[in-house]
Amino acid sequence: MIRLGAGRLERIVAVGAHCDDIAIGAGGTLLTLCLARPGIRVDALVLSGGGGEREQEEQAALAAFCPGADLRLTVLKLPDGRMPAHWEEAKAAVEELRGRTEPDLVLAPRTDDAHQDHRGLAQLLPTAFRDHLVLGYEIVKWDGDLGRPSAYQPLSPEVAEQKVRLLQEHYPSQRHRPWYDREAFLGLARIRGIECHARYAEAFAVTKLTLDLGTSHPGTLNVGE
């Protein structure tokens, strides 16, 4: 298995259609990055949940998932489940985000996610972030849309456990959901870990990737340098 290093990493963009999407799909990766790179800038955009309990949950959760980072979070008020009807507002928000940052990495939903809000947001990202590494995170759900990921971020057992603890601690509004539990989160992380020879991992889809093989070290592919 070839390991892909991100090279210089100073700025990250993380986007979600709903509060908790980023944390569920990429919370372990954010913890890993922020613990390794104190002061890293994280620009986060969430399209729905603004102005209420969900926004408060998201602010506290992402602060915990991005320890020591320069976190800049925006939570909008687009209606949950209605993103296709609010395409122009969503597109404007993504373009505004692009206008204020030049990220080394973008964390976003997958383009083949079965949820229309997730999928719609994922389809907007390439229109604004054309020359960036975009990793599409996965969210387990009843639709059964989990596929065959192409990129993995191994998680230490400590980070995997911390991710589950923070999800349960910071999103009390979601605890009633039948899929929102420790077994689901750790179970998927264990499966993805098996697939990349690690104990736990988060997995991502990569639509497009540009390689720089001439300057890489043996066994490592670097992007973002």
Coordinates of C-alpha atoms in Angstrom, one line a residue:
M1 CA 0.0 0.0 0.0
I2 CA 1.4 3.4 -1.0
R3 CA 1.2 6.1 1.7
L4 CA 0.2 9.6 0.7
G5 CA 1.7 12.4 2.7
A6 CA 0.1 15.8 2.6
G7 CA 3.4 17.7 2.6
R8 CA 2.9 21.3 3.9
L9 CA -0.4 21.5 5.8
E10 CA -1.3 24.9 7.2
R11 CA -4.9 25.4 6.3
I12 CA -7.9 23.0 6.1
V13 CA -11.4 23.5 4.9
A14 CA -14.1 21.3 6.3
V15 CA -17.7 21.5 5.1
G16 CA -20.9 19.8 6.0
A17 CA -24.6 20.0 5.1
H18 CA -25.7 19.5 8.7
C19 CA -24.2 20.0 12.2
D20 CA -22.4 16.8 13.1
D21 CA -21.6 15.7 9.5
I22 CA -18.0 16.9 9.7
A23 CA -17.4 15.3 13.1
I24 CA -19.0 12.0 12.1
G25 CA -17.2 11.8 8.8
A26 CA -13.8 13.3 9.6
G27 CA -13.6 13.9 13.3
G28 CA -10.8 11.5 13.8
T29 CA -8.8 13.0 11.0
L30 CA -9.3 16.5 12.4
L31 CA -8.1 15.3 15.8
T32 CA -5.1 13.7 14.2
L33 CA -4.2 16.8 12.1
C34 CA -4.7 19.3 14.9
L35 CA -2.8 17.4 17.5
A36 CA 0.1 17.0 15.1
R37 CA 0.0 20.7 13.9
P38 CA -0.8 23.2 16.7
G39 CA -2.1 26.4 15.3
I40 CA -3.3 25.0 12.0
R41 CA -6.2 27.0 10.5
V42 CA -9.5 25.3 10.0
D43 CA -12.3 27.0 8.1
A44 CA -15.5 25.2 8.6
L45 CA -18.8 25.7 6.9
V46 CA -22.1 24.0 7.8
L47 CA -25.2 24.8 5.6
S48 CA -28.0 24.2 8.1
G49 CA -28.7 24.3 11.8
G50 CA -27.8 28.0 12.4
G51 CA -29.4 30.1 15.2
G52 CA -30.4 27.3 17.6
E53 CA -29.4 24.3 19.7
R54 CA -27.7 22.6 16.7
E55 CA -25.3 25.5 16.1
Q56 CA -24.4 25.6 19.8
E57 CA -23.6 21.9 19.6
E58 CA -21.5 22.3 16.5
Q59 CA -19.5 25.2 17.9
A60 CA -18.6 23.2 21.1
A61 CA -18.0 20.0 19.1
L62 CA -15.7 21.4 16.5
A63 CA -13.7 23.3 19.1
A64 CA -13.1 19.9 20.8
F65 CA -12.3 18.2 17.5
C66 CA -9.8 20.9 16.5
P67 CA -7.7 21.3 19.7
G68 CA -5.2 24.2 19.4
A69 CA -6.4 25.1 15.9
D70 CA -7.3 28.5 14.6
L71 CA -11.0 27.5 14.0
R72 CA -13.3 29.7 12.0
L73 CA -16.8 28.2 11.9
T74 CA -19.9 29.5 9.9
V75 CA -23.3 27.8 10.4
L76 CA -26.0 28.8 8.0
K77 CA -29.8 28.4 8.3
L78 CA -30.7 26.5 5.1
P79 CA -33.6 24.1 5.7
D80 CA -32.6 20.6 6.4
G81 CA -33.4 18.2 3.5
R82 CA -34.1 21.1 1.1
M83 CA -30.7 22.0 -0.3
P84 CA -31.6 21.4 -3.9
A85 CA -34.2 24.2 -3.6
H86 CA -31.6 26.5 -2.1
W87 CA -28.8 25.8 -4.6
E88 CA -27.9 29.4 -5.2
E89 CA -27.6 30.2 -1.5
A90 CA -25.4 27.1 -0.9
K91 CA -23.2 27.9 -3.9
A92 CA -22.8 31.5 -2.7
A93 CA -21.7 30.2 0.7
V94 CA -19.1 27.9 -0.8
E95 CA -17.8 30.6 -3.0
E96 CA -17.5 33.0 -0.1
L97 CA -15.6 30.4 1.8
R98 CA -13.2 29.9 -1.1
G99 CA -12.7 33.7 -1.3
R100 CA -11.2 33.9 2.2
T101 CA -8.9 30.9 2.3
E102 CA -6.4 28.9 0.2
P103 CA -6.5 25.5 1.9
D104 CA -4.0 22.7 1.5
L105 CA -6.8 20.1 2.1
V106 CA -10.6 20.1 1.8
L107 CA -12.8 17.7 3.8
A108 CA -16.3 17.3 2.3
P109 CA -19.2 14.8 1.8
R110 CA -18.8 12.2 -1.0
T111 CA -20.4 13.0 -4.4
D112 CA -22.1 9.6 -4.3
D113 CA -23.7 10.1 -0.9
A114 CA -27.3 9.0 -1.0
H115 CA -28.5 12.0 1.1
Q116 CA -29.4 14.8 -1.3
D117 CA -28.0 17.5 1.0
H118 CA -24.7 15.8 1.3
R119 CA -24.5 15.0 -2.4
G120 CA -25.5 18.5 -3.5
L121 CA -22.8 20.1 -1.3
A122 CA -20.2 17.6 -2.6
Q123 CA -21.1 18.6 -6.1
L124 CA -20.6 22.2 -5.4
L125 CA -17.0 21.9 -4.1
P126 CA -15.2 21.4 -7.4
T127 CA -16.7 24.6 -8.8
A128 CA -14.9 26.6 -6.1
F129 CA -12.0 24.4 -5.1
R130 CA -10.7 23.4 -8.5
D131 CA -7.0 22.8 -7.7
H132 CA -7.2 21.4 -4.2
L133 CA -7.1 17.9 -2.7
V134 CA -10.7 17.1 -1.7
L135 CA -11.3 14.1 0.5
G136 CA -15.0 12.9 0.5
Y137 CA -15.9 11.5 3.9
E138 CA -18.5 8.9 4.6
I139 CA -21.5 8.9 7.0
V140 CA -23.2 5.6 7.8
K141 CA -26.9 5.6 7.4
W142 CA -29.9 3.5 6.6
D143 CA -29.6 4.1 2.9
G144 CA -26.7 1.6 2.7
D145 CA -24.6 3.8 0.5
L146 CA -21.1 2.9 1.9
G147 CA -18.9 2.1 -1.1
R148 CA -15.2 1.3 -1.7
P149 CA -13.1 4.2 -0.5
S150 CA -9.8 5.1 -2.1
A151 CA -8.0 6.9 0.7
Y152 CA -7.6 6.1 4.4
Q153 CA -6.4 8.0 7.4
P154 CA -5.4 5.5 10.2
L155 CA -6.5 6.5 13.7
S156 CA -4.7 5.5 16.8
P157 CA -7.0 3.6 19.3
E158 CA -6.8 6.7 21.6
V159 CA -8.0 9.0 18.8
A160 CA -10.8 6.6 17.7
E161 CA -12.0 6.4 21.3
Q162 CA -11.8 10.2 21.7
K163 CA -13.8 10.7 18.5
V164 CA -16.7 8.5 19.8
R165 CA -16.6 10.2 23.2
L166 CA -16.8 13.6 21.7
L167 CA -19.6 12.6 19.4
Q168 CA -21.6 11.3 22.3
E169 CA -20.8 14.3 24.5
H170 CA -21.4 17.2 22.2
Y171 CA -24.5 16.1 20.1
P172 CA -27.2 15.3 22.7
S173 CA -29.8 16.1 20.1
Q174 CA -28.8 13.1 18.1
R175 CA -28.6 10.4 20.8
H176 CA -32.1 9.2 20.2
R177 CA -31.2 8.0 16.6
P178 CA -30.8 4.2 16.4
W179 CA -27.6 4.5 14.4
Y180 CA -25.9 7.1 16.6
D181 CA -24.0 4.9 19.0
R182 CA -20.5 3.7 19.9
E183 CA -20.8 0.4 18.1
A184 CA -21.7 2.0 14.8
F185 CA -18.8 4.6 14.9
L186 CA -16.1 2.2 16.2
G187 CA -17.4 -0.6 14.0
L188 CA -17.0 1.3 10.8
A189 CA -13.6 2.6 11.9
R190 CA -12.5 -0.9 12.7
I191 CA -13.6 -2.1 9.2
R192 CA -11.8 0.7 7.5
G193 CA -8.7 0.0 9.7
I194 CA -8.7 -3.6 8.5
E195 CA -8.7 -2.3 4.9
C196 CA -5.5 -0.2 5.4
H197 CA -3.6 -2.4 7.9
A198 CA -4.4 -0.3 10.9
R199 CA -6.5 -0.8 14.0
Y200 CA -8.9 2.0 13.1
A201 CA -9.2 4.4 10.3
E202 CA -11.5 6.9 8.5
A203 CA -12.0 6.4 4.8
F204 CA -12.5 8.9 2.0
A205 CA -13.3 9.1 -1.7
V206 CA -10.9 11.0 -3.9
T207 CA -12.3 12.2 -7.2
K208 CA -9.1 13.7 -8.6
L209 CA -5.5 13.7 -7.5
T210 CA -2.4 15.3 -9.0
L211 CA 0.9 13.5 -8.2
D212 CA 4.3 15.1 -8.0
L213 CA 6.5 12.0 -8.4
G214 CA 9.7 13.8 -9.3
T215 CA 10.2 15.3 -5.8
S216 CA 8.8 12.6 -3.6
H217 CA 10.7 10.4 -1.2
P218 CA 10.7 6.7 -2.0
G219 CA 7.3 5.2 -1.0
T220 CA 5.6 8.5 -0.4
L221 CA 3.5 10.7 -2.6
N222 CA 3.4 14.3 -1.6
V223 CA 0.7 16.8 -2.4
G224 CA 0.3 20.4 -1.4
E225 CA 3.9 21.4 -1.4

